[in-house]
Short mmCIF file of C-alpha atoms in Angstrom, two decimals:
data_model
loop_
_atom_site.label_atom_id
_atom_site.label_comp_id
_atom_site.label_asym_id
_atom_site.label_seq_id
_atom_site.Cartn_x
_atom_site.Cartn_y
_atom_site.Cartn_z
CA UNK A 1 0.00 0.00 0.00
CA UNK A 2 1.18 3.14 -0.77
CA UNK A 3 0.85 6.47 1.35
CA UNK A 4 0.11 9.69 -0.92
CA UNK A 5 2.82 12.29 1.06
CA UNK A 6 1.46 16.19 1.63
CA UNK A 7 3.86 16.93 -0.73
CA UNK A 8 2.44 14.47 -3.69
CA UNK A 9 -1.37 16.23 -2.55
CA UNK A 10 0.02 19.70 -3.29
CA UNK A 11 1.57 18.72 -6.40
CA UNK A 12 -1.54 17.06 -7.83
CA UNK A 13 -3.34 19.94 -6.66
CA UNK A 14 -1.20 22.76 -8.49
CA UNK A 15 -1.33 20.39 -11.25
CA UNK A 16 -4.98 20.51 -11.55
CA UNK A 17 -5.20 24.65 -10.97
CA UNK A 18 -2.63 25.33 -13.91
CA UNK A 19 -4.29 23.07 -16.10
CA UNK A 20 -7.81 24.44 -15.54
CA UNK A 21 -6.14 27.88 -15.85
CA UNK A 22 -4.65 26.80 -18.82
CA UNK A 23 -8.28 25.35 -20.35
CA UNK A 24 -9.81 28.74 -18.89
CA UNK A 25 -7.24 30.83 -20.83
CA UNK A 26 -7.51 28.85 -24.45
CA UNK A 27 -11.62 29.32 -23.66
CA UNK A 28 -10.95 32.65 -23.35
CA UNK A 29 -8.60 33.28 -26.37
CA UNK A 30 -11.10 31.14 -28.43
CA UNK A 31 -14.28 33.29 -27.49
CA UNK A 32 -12.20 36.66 -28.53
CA UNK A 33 -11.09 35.12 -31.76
CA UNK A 34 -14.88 34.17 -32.28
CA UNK A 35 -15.68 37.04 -32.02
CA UNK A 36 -13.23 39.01 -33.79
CA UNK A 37 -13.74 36.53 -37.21
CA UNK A 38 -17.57 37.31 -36.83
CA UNK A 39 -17.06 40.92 -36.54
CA UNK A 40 -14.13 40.84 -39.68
CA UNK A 41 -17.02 38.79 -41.18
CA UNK A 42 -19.82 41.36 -40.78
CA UNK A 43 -17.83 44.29 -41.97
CA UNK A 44 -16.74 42.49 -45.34
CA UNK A 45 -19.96 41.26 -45.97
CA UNK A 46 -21.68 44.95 -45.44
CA UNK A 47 -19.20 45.81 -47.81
CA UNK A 48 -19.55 43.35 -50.23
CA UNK A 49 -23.69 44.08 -49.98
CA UNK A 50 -23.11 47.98 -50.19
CA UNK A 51 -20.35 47.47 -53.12
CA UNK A 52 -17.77 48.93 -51.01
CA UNK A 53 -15.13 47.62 -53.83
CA UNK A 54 -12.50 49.44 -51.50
CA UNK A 55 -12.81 47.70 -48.50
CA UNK A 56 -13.24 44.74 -49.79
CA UNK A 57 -10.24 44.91 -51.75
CA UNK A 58 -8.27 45.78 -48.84
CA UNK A 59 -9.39 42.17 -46.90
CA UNK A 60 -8.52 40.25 -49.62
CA UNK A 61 -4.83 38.78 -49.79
CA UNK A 62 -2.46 40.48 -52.73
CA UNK A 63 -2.36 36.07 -53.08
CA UNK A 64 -6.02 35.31 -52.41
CA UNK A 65 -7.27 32.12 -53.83
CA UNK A 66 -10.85 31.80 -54.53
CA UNK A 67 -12.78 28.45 -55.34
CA UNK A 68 -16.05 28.40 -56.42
CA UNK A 69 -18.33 25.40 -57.08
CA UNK A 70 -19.97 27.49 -59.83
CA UNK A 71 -17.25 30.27 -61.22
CA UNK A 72 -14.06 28.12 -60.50
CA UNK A 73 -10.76 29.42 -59.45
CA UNK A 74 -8.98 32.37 -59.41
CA UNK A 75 -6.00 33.82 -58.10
CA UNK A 76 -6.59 37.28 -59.11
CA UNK A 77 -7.23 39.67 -56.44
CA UNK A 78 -8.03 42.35 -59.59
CA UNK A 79 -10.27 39.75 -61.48
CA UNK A 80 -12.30 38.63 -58.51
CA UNK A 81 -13.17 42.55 -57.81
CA UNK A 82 -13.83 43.14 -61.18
CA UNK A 83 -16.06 40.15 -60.95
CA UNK A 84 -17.87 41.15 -58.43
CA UNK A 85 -18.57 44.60 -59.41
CA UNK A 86 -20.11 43.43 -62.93
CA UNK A 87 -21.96 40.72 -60.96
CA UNK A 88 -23.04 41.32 -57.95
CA UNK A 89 -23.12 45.51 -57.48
CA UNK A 90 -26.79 45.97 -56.99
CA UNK A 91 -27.74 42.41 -57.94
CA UNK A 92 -27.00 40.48 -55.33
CA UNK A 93 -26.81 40.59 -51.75
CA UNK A 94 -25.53 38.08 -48.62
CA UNK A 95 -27.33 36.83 -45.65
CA UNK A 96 -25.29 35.10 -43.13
CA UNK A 97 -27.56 32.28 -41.19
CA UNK A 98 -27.57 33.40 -37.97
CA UNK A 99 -25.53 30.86 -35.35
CA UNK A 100 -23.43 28.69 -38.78
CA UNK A 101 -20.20 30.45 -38.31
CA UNK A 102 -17.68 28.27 -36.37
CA UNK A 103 -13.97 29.40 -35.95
CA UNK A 104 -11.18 27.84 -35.05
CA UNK A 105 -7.45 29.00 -34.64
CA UNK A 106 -4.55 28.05 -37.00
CA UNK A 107 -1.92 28.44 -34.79
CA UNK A 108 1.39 30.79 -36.23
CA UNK A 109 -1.38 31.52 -39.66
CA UNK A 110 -4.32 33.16 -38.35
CA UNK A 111 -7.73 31.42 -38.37
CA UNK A 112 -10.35 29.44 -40.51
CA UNK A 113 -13.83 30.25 -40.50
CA UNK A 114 -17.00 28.25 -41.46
CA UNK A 115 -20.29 28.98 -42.20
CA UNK A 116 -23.66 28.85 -43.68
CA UNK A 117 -24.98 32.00 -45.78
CA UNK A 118 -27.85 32.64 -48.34
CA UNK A 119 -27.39 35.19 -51.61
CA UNK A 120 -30.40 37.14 -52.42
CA UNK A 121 -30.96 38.17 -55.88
CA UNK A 122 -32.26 41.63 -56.24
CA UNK A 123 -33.22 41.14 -59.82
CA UNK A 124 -35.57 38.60 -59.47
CA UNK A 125 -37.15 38.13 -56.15
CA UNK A 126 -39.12 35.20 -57.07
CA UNK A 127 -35.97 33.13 -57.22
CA UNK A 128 -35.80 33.85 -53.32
CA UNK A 129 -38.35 31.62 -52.68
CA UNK A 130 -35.96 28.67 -53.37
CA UNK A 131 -33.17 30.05 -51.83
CA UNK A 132 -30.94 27.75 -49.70
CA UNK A 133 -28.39 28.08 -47.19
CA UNK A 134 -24.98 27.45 -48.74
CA UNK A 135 -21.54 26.82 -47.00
CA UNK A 136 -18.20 28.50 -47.35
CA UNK A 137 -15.16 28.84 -45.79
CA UNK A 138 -12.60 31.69 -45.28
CA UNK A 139 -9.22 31.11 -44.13
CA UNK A 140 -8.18 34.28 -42.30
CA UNK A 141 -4.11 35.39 -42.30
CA UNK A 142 -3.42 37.39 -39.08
CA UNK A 143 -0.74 39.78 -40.03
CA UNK A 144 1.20 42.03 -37.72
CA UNK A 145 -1.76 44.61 -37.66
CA UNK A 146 -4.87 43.26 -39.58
CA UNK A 147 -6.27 40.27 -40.46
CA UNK A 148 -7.07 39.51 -44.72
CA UNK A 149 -8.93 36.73 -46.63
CA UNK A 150 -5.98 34.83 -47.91
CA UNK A 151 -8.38 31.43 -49.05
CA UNK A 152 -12.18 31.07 -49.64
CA UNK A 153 -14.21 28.42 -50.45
CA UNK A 154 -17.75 28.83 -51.86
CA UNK A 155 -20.12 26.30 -52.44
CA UNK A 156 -23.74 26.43 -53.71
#
């Protein structure tokens, strides 16, 4: 039989408060980046529904990458703008479904966000009535003093 010293209690009970600490502090650190994707997320999007062609120019990566189940791939920051201004400027808006986002960190990168959303078409509002959620993903870069879209994935 062995004897648990006073000594091998306050070790296992240090143990357990840094490691709850520890769980507490990545809780923490994940509930601020949640919330700091959403809010990156909201102000693109506004942008993107307002045809703020500025703004959203300066969230995308000078390397973005861009796949789309429907349009394809690009890798032109320039194109995709151009794109979006002949295409969706007063056509087209976004809807994010309320509660779909999930984040999670990429540690040393930045962050990868995941979502549902819905595109409303402004030039035919019967075609609403059909109107799925679809998914996407963003893969945020965290640089030294803003974050950018450096990957997205859109599917319909």
């Amino acid at each position: 039989m062995k004897i648990i010293t006073p000594a091998t209690i306050a070790f296992i009970i240090i143990l357990s408060f840094t490691t709850s600490q520890s769980i507490a502090q990545k809780n923490e650190d994940t509930k601020n980046l949640y919330a700091e994707i959403v809010a990156l997320d909201s102000i693109f999007f506004h942008a993107y529904n307002t045809c703020n062609l500025k703004i959203q120019a300066a969230f995308y990566s000078d390397s973005i990458e861009f796949y789309h189940d429907k349009g394809g791939f690009s890798t032109s920051k320039k194109d995709l703008l151009a794109a979006t201004e002949k295409n969706i400027c007063g056509k087209v808006t976004r809807e994010l479904i309320k509660g779909s986002i999930e984040v999670s960190p990429i540690p040393g990168y930045g962050a990868v966000e995941i979502g549902e959303h819905r595109f409303h078409n402004n030039q035919e509002p019967e075609a609403n009535q059909k109107q799925t959620g679809s998914k996407f993903v963003i893969i945020w870069h965290q640089l030294k003093d803003r974050w950018e879209i450096a990957r997205v994935i859109s599917l319909h």
